[in-house]
PDB file of C-alpha atoms in Angstrom:
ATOM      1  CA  UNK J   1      85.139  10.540 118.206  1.00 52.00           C
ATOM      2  CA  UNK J   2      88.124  12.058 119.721  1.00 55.00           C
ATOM      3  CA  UNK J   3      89.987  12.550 116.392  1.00 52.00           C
ATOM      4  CA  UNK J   4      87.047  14.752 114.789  1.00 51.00           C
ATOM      5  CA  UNK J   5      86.699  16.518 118.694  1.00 49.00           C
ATOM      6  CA  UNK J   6      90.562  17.043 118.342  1.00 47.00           C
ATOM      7  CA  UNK J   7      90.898  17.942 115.023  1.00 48.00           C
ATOM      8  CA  UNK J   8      87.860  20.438 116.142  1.00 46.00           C
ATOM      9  CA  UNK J   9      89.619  21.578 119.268  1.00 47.00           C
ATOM     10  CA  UNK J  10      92.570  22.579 116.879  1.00 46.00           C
ATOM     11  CA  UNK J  11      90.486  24.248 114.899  1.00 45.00           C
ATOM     12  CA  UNK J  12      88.691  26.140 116.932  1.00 48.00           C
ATOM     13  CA  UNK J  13      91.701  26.930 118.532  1.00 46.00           C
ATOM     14  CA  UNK J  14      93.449  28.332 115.770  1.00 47.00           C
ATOM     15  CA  UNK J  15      90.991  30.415 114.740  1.00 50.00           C
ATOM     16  CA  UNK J  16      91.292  32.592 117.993  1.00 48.00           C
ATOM     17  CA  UNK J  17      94.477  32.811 117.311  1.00 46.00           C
ATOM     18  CA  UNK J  18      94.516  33.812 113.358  1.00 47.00           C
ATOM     19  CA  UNK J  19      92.115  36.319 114.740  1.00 48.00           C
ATOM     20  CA  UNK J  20      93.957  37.705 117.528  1.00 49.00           C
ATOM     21  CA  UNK J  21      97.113  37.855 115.319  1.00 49.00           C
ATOM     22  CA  UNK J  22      94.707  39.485 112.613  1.00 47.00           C
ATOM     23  CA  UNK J  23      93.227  42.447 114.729  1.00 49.00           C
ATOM     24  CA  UNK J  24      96.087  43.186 116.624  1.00 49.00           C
ATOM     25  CA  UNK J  25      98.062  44.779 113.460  1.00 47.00           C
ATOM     26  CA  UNK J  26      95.051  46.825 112.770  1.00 44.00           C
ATOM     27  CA  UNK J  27      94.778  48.359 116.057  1.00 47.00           C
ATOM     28  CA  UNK J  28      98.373  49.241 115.859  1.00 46.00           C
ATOM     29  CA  UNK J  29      98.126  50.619 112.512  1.00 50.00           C
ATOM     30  CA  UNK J  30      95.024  52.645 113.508  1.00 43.00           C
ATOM     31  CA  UNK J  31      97.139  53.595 116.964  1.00 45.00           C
ATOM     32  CA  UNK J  32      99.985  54.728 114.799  1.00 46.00           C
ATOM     33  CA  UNK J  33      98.354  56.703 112.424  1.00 48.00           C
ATOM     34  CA  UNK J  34      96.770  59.008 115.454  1.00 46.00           C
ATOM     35  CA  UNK J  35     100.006  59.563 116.387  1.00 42.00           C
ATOM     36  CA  UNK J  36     101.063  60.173 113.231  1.00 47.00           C
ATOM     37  CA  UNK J  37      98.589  62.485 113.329  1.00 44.00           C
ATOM     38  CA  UNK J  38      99.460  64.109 116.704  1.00 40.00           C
ATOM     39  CA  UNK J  39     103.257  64.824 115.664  1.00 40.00           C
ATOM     40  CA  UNK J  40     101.935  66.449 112.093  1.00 42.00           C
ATOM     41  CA  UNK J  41      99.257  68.720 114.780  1.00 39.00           C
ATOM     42  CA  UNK J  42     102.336  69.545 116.849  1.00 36.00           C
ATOM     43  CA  UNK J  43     105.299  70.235 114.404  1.00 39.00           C
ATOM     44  CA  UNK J  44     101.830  72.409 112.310  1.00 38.00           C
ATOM     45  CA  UNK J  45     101.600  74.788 115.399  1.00 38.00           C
ATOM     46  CA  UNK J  46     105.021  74.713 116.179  1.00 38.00           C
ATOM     47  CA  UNK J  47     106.047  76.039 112.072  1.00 41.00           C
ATOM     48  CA  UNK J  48     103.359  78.568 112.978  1.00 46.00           C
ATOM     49  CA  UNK J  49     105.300  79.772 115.973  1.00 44.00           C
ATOM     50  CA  UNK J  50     106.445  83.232 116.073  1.00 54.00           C
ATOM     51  CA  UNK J  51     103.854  86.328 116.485  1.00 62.00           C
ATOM     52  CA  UNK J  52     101.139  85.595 118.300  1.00 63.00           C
ATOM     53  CA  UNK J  53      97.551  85.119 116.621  1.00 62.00           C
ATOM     54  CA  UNK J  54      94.284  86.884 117.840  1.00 61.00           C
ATOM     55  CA  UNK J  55      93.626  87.865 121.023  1.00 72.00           C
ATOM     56  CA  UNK J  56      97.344  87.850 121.677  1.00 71.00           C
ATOM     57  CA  UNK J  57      98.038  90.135 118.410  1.00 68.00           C
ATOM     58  CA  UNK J  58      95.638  92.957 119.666  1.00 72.00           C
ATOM     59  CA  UNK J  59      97.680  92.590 122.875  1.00 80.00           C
ATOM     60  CA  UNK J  60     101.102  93.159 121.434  1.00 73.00           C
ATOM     61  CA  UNK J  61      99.576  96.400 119.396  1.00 77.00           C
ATOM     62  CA  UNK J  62      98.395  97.184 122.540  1.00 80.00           C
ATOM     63  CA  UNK J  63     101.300  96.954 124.750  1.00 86.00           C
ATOM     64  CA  UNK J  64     103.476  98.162 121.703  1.00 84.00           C
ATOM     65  CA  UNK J  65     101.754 101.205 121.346  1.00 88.00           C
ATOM     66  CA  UNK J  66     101.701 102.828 124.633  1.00 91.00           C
ATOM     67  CA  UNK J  67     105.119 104.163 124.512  1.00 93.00           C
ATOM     68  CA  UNK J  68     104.841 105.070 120.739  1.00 93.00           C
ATOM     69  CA  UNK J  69     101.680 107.070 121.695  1.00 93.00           C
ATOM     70  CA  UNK J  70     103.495 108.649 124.550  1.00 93.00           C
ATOM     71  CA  UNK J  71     106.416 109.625 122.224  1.00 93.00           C
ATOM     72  CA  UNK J  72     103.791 110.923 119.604  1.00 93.00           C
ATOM     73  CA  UNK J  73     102.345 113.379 121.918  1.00 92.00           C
ATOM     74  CA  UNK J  74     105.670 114.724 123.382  1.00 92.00           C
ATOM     75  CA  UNK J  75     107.040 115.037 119.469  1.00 92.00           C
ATOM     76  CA  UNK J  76     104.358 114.432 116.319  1.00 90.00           C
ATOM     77  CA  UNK J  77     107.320 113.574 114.103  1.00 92.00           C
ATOM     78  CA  UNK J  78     108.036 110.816 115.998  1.00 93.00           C
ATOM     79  CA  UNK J  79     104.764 109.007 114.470  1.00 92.00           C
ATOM     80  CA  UNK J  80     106.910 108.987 110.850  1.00 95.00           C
ATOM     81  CA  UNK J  81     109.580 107.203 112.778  1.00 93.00           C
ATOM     82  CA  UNK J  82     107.147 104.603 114.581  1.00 93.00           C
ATOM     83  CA  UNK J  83     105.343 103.660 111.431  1.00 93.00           C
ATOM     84  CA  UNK J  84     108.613 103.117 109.173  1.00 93.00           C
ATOM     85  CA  UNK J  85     110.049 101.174 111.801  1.00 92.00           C
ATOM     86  CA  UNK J  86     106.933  98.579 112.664  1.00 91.00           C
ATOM     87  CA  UNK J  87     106.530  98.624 108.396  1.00 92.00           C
ATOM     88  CA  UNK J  88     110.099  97.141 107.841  1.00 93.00           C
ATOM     89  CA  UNK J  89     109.683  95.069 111.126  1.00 91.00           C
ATOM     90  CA  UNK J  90     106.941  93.622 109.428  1.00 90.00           C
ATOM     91  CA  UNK J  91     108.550  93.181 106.317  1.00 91.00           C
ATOM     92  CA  UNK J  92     111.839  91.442 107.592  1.00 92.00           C
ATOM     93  CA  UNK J  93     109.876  89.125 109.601  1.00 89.00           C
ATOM     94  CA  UNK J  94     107.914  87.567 106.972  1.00 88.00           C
ATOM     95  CA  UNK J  95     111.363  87.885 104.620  1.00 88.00           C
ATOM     96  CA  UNK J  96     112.944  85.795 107.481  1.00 87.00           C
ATOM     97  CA  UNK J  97     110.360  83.038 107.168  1.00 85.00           C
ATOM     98  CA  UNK J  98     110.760  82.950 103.075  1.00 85.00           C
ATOM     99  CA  UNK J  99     113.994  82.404 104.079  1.00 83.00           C
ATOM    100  CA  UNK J 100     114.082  79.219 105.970  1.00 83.00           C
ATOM    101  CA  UNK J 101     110.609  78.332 104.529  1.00 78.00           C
ATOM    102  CA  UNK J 102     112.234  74.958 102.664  1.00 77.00           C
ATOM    103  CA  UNK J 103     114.406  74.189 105.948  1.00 77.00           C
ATOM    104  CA  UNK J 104     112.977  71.138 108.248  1.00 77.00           C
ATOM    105  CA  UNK J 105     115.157  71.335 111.025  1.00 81.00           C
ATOM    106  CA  UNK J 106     113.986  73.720 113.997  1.00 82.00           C
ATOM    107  CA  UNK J 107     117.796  74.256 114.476  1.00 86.00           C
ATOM    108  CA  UNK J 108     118.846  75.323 111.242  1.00 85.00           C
ATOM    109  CA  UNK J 109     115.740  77.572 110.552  1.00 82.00           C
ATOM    110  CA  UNK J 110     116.474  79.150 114.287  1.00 85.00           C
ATOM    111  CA  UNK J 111     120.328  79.873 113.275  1.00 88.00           C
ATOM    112  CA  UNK J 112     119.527  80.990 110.000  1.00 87.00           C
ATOM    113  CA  UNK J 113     116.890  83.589 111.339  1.00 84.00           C
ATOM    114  CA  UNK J 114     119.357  84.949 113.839  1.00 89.00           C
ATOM    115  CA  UNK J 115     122.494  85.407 111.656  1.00 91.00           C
ATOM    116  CA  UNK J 116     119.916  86.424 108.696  1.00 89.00           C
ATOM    117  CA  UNK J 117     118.338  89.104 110.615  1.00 92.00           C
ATOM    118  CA  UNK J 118     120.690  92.131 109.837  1.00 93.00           C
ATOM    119  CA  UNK J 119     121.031  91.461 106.424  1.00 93.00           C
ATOM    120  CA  UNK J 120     117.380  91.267 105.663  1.00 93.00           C
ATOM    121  CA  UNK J 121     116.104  93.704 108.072  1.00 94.00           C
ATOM    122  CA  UNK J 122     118.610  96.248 105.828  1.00 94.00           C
ATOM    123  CA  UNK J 123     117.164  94.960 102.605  1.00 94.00           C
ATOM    124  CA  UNK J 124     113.587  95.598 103.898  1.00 94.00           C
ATOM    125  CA  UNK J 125     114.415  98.835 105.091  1.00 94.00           C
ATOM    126  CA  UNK J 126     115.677 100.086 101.765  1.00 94.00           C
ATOM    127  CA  UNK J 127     112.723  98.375 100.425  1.00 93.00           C
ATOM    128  CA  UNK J 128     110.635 100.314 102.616  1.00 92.00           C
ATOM    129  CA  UNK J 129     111.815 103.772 101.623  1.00 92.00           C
ATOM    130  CA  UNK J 130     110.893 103.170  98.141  1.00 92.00           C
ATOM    131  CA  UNK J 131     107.505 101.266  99.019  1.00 92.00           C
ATOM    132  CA  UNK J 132     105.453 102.373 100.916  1.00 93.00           C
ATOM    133  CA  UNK J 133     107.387 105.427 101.653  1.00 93.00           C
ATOM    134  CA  UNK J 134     107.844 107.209  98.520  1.00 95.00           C
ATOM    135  CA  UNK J 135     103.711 107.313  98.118  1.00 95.00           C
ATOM    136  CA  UNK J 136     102.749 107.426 101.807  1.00 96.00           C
ATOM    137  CA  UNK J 137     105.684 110.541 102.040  1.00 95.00           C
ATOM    138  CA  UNK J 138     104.730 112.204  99.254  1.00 96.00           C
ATOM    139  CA  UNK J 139     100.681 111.628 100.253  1.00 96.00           C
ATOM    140  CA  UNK J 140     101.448 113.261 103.470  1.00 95.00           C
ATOM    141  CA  UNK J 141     103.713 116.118 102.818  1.00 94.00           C
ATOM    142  CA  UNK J 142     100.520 117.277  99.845  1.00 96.00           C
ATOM    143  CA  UNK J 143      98.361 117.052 103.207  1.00 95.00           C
ATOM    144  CA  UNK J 144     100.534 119.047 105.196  1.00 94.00           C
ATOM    145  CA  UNK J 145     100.999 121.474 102.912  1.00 94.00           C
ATOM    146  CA  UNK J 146      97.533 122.101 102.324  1.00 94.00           C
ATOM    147  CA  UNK J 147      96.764 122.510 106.189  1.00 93.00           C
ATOM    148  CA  UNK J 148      99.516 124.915 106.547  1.00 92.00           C
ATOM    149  CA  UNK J 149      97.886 127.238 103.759  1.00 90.00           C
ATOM    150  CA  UNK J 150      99.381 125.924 100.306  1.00 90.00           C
ATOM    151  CA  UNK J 151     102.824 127.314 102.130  1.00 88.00           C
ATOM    152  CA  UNK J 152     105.725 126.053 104.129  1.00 86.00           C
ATOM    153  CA  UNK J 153     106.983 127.814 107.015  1.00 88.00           C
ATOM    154  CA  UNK J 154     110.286 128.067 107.921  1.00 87.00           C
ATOM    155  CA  UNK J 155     109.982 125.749 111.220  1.00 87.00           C
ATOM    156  CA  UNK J 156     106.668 124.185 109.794  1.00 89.00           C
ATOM    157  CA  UNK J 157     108.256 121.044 112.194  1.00 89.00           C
ATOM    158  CA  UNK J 158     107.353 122.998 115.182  1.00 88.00           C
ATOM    159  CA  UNK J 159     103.729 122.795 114.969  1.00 90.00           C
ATOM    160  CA  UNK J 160     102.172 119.891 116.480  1.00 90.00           C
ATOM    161  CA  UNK J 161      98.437 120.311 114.408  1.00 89.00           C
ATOM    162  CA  UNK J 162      99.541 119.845 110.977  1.00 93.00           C
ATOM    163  CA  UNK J 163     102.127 117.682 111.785  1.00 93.00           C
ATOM    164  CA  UNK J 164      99.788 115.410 113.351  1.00 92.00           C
ATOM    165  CA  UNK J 165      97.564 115.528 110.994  1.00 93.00           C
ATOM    166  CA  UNK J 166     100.308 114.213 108.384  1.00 94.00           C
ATOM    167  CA  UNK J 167     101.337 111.423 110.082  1.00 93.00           C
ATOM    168  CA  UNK J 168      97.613 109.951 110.469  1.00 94.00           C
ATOM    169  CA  UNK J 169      97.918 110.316 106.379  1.00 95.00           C
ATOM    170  CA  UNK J 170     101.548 108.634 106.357  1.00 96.00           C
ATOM    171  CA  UNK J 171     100.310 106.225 109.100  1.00 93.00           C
ATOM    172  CA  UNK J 172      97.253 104.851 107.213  1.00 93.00           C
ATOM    173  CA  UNK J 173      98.893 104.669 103.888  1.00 95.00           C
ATOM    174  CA  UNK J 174     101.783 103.037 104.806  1.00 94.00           C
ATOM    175  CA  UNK J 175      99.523 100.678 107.308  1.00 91.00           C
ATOM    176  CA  UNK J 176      97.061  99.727 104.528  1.00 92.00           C
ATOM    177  CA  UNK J 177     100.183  98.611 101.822  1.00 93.00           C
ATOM    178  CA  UNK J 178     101.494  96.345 104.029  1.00 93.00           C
ATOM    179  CA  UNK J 179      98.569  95.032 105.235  1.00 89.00           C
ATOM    180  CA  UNK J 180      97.993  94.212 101.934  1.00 91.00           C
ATOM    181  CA  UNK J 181     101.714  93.111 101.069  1.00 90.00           C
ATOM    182  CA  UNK J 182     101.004  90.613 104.254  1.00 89.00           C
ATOM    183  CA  UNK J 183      97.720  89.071 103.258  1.00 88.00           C
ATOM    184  CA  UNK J 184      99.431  88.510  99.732  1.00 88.00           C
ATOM    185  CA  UNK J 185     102.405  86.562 101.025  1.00 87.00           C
ATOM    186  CA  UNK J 186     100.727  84.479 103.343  1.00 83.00           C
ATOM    187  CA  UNK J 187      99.211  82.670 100.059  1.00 83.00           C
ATOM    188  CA  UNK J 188     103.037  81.923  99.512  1.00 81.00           C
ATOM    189  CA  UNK J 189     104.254  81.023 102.571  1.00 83.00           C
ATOM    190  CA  UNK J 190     100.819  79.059 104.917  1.00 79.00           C
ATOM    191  CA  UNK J 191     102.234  79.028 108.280  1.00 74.00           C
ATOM    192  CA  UNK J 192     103.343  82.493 108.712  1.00 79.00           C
ATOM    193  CA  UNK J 193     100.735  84.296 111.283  1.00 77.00           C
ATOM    194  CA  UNK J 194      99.685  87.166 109.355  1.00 79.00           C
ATOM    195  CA  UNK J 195      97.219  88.340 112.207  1.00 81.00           C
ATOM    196  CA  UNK J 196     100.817  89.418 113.921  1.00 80.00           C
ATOM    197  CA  UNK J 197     101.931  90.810 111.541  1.00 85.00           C
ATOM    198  CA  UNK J 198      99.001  92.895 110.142  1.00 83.00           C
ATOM    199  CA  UNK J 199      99.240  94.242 113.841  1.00 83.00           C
ATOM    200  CA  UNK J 200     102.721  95.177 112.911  1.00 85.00           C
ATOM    201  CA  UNK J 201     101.459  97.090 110.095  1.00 85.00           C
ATOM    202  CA  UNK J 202      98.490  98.992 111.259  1.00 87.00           C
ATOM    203  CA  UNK J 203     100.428 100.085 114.343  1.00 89.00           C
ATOM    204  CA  UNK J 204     101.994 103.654 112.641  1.00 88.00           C
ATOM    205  CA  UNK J 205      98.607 104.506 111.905  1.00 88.00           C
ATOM    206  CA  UNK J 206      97.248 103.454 114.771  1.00 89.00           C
ATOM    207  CA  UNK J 207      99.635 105.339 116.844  1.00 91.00           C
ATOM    208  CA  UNK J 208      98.797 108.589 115.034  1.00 90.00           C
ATOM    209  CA  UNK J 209      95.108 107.992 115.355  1.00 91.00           C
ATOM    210  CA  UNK J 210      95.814 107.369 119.108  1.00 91.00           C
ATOM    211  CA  UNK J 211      98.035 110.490 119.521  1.00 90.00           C
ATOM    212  CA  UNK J 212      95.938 113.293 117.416  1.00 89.00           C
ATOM    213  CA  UNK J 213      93.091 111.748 120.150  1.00 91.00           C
ATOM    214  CA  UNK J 214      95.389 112.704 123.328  1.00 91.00           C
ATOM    215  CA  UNK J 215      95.973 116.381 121.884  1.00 87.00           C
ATOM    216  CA  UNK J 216      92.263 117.155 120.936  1.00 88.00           C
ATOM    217  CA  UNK J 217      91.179 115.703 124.832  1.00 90.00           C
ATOM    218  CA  UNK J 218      94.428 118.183 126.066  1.00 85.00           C
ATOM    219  CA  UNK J 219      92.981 121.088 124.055  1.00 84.00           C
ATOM    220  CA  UNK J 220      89.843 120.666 125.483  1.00 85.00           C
ATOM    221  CA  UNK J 221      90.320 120.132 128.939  1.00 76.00           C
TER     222      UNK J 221
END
């Protein structure tokens, strides 16, 4: 009796223990692959770092737009200057992530954005004068020219009105071709944060839309 009770003991015994052994790699494997899981979440929203997204985009036009507003109002040309600048802003940002889009290393894609930024923010501005600016220009000089009477003045600068009116036209154009531009490269390149940058894009036009508001409330108080 004791040899079949031992050789049942052992047995019984080892079975425990082939079934310990067996569930304790599965729990590990299923523990690893969460974490696995975790780092691809975190290094995800980390590649998406940059401009901010939602909320936190309307906040930045917000904040950004204040001054340019303010400038507006004191002198309308300014609004061409605001919406070339935020265009190629716009543009060498997402040219900087095309850059180090194939990079893995935080490091390298950090250095390579900093020493990159002249060049490209150069090549996007010379970009920029030929799209959108040659249309959106030529769009909003026809506008001014038909508000000041089919005619050009001599200091046709001087007057805020017409002025003002053109760079709502220049604004909106240029804001609307790189708002398409962005949604068109963020097929190309997934983690760039186009809601940023369509913020970026929008803001000339915004500005002038803000701006032409301020002078009408002025002329009627």
């Amino acid at each position: 009796g004791r040899p079949a009770s031992g050789t049942g003991e052992t047995s019984r015994g080892s079975r425990p223990a082939s079934g310990g052994t067996g569930r304790r790699p599965v729990r590990g494997r299923v523990k690893g692959r969460q974490a696995d899981g975790a780092q691809s979440s975190e290094s995800a929203t980390g590649g998406r770092a940059g401009l901010p997204a939602g909320s936190g985009a309307l906040l930045l036009l917000a904040v950004l737009a204040v001054p340019c507003v303010v400038a507006t109002v004191i002198w309308p040309l300014a609004t061409f200057a605001v919406t070339g600048l935020f265009a190629v802003l716009a543009r060498t940002i997402w040219a900087g992530r095309w850059l180090v889009r194939k990079r893995k290393s935080a490091r390298v894609r950090g250095l390579l954005r900093v020493v990159g930024f002249p060049p490209t923010f150069v090549v996007s501005l010379l970009t920029a004068l030929a799209w959108p600016g040659l249309p959106a220009a030529a769009l909003a000089g026809f506008v001014l020219w038909l508000v000041l009477g089919a005619s050009l003045p001599p200091e046709w600068w001087l007057r805020p009105a017409p002025v003002a009116v053109a760079g709502i036209v220049f604004g909106v154009v240029c804001g609307a071709i790189i708002g398409r531009e962005v949604e068109r490269i963020s097929s190309v390149i997934p983690e760039l944060r186009k809601e940023g940058l369509r913020a970026l894009a929008v803001l000339g036009g915004f500005v002038a839309l803000c701006a032409a508001a301020v002078r009408v409330v002025a002329l009627l108080v």
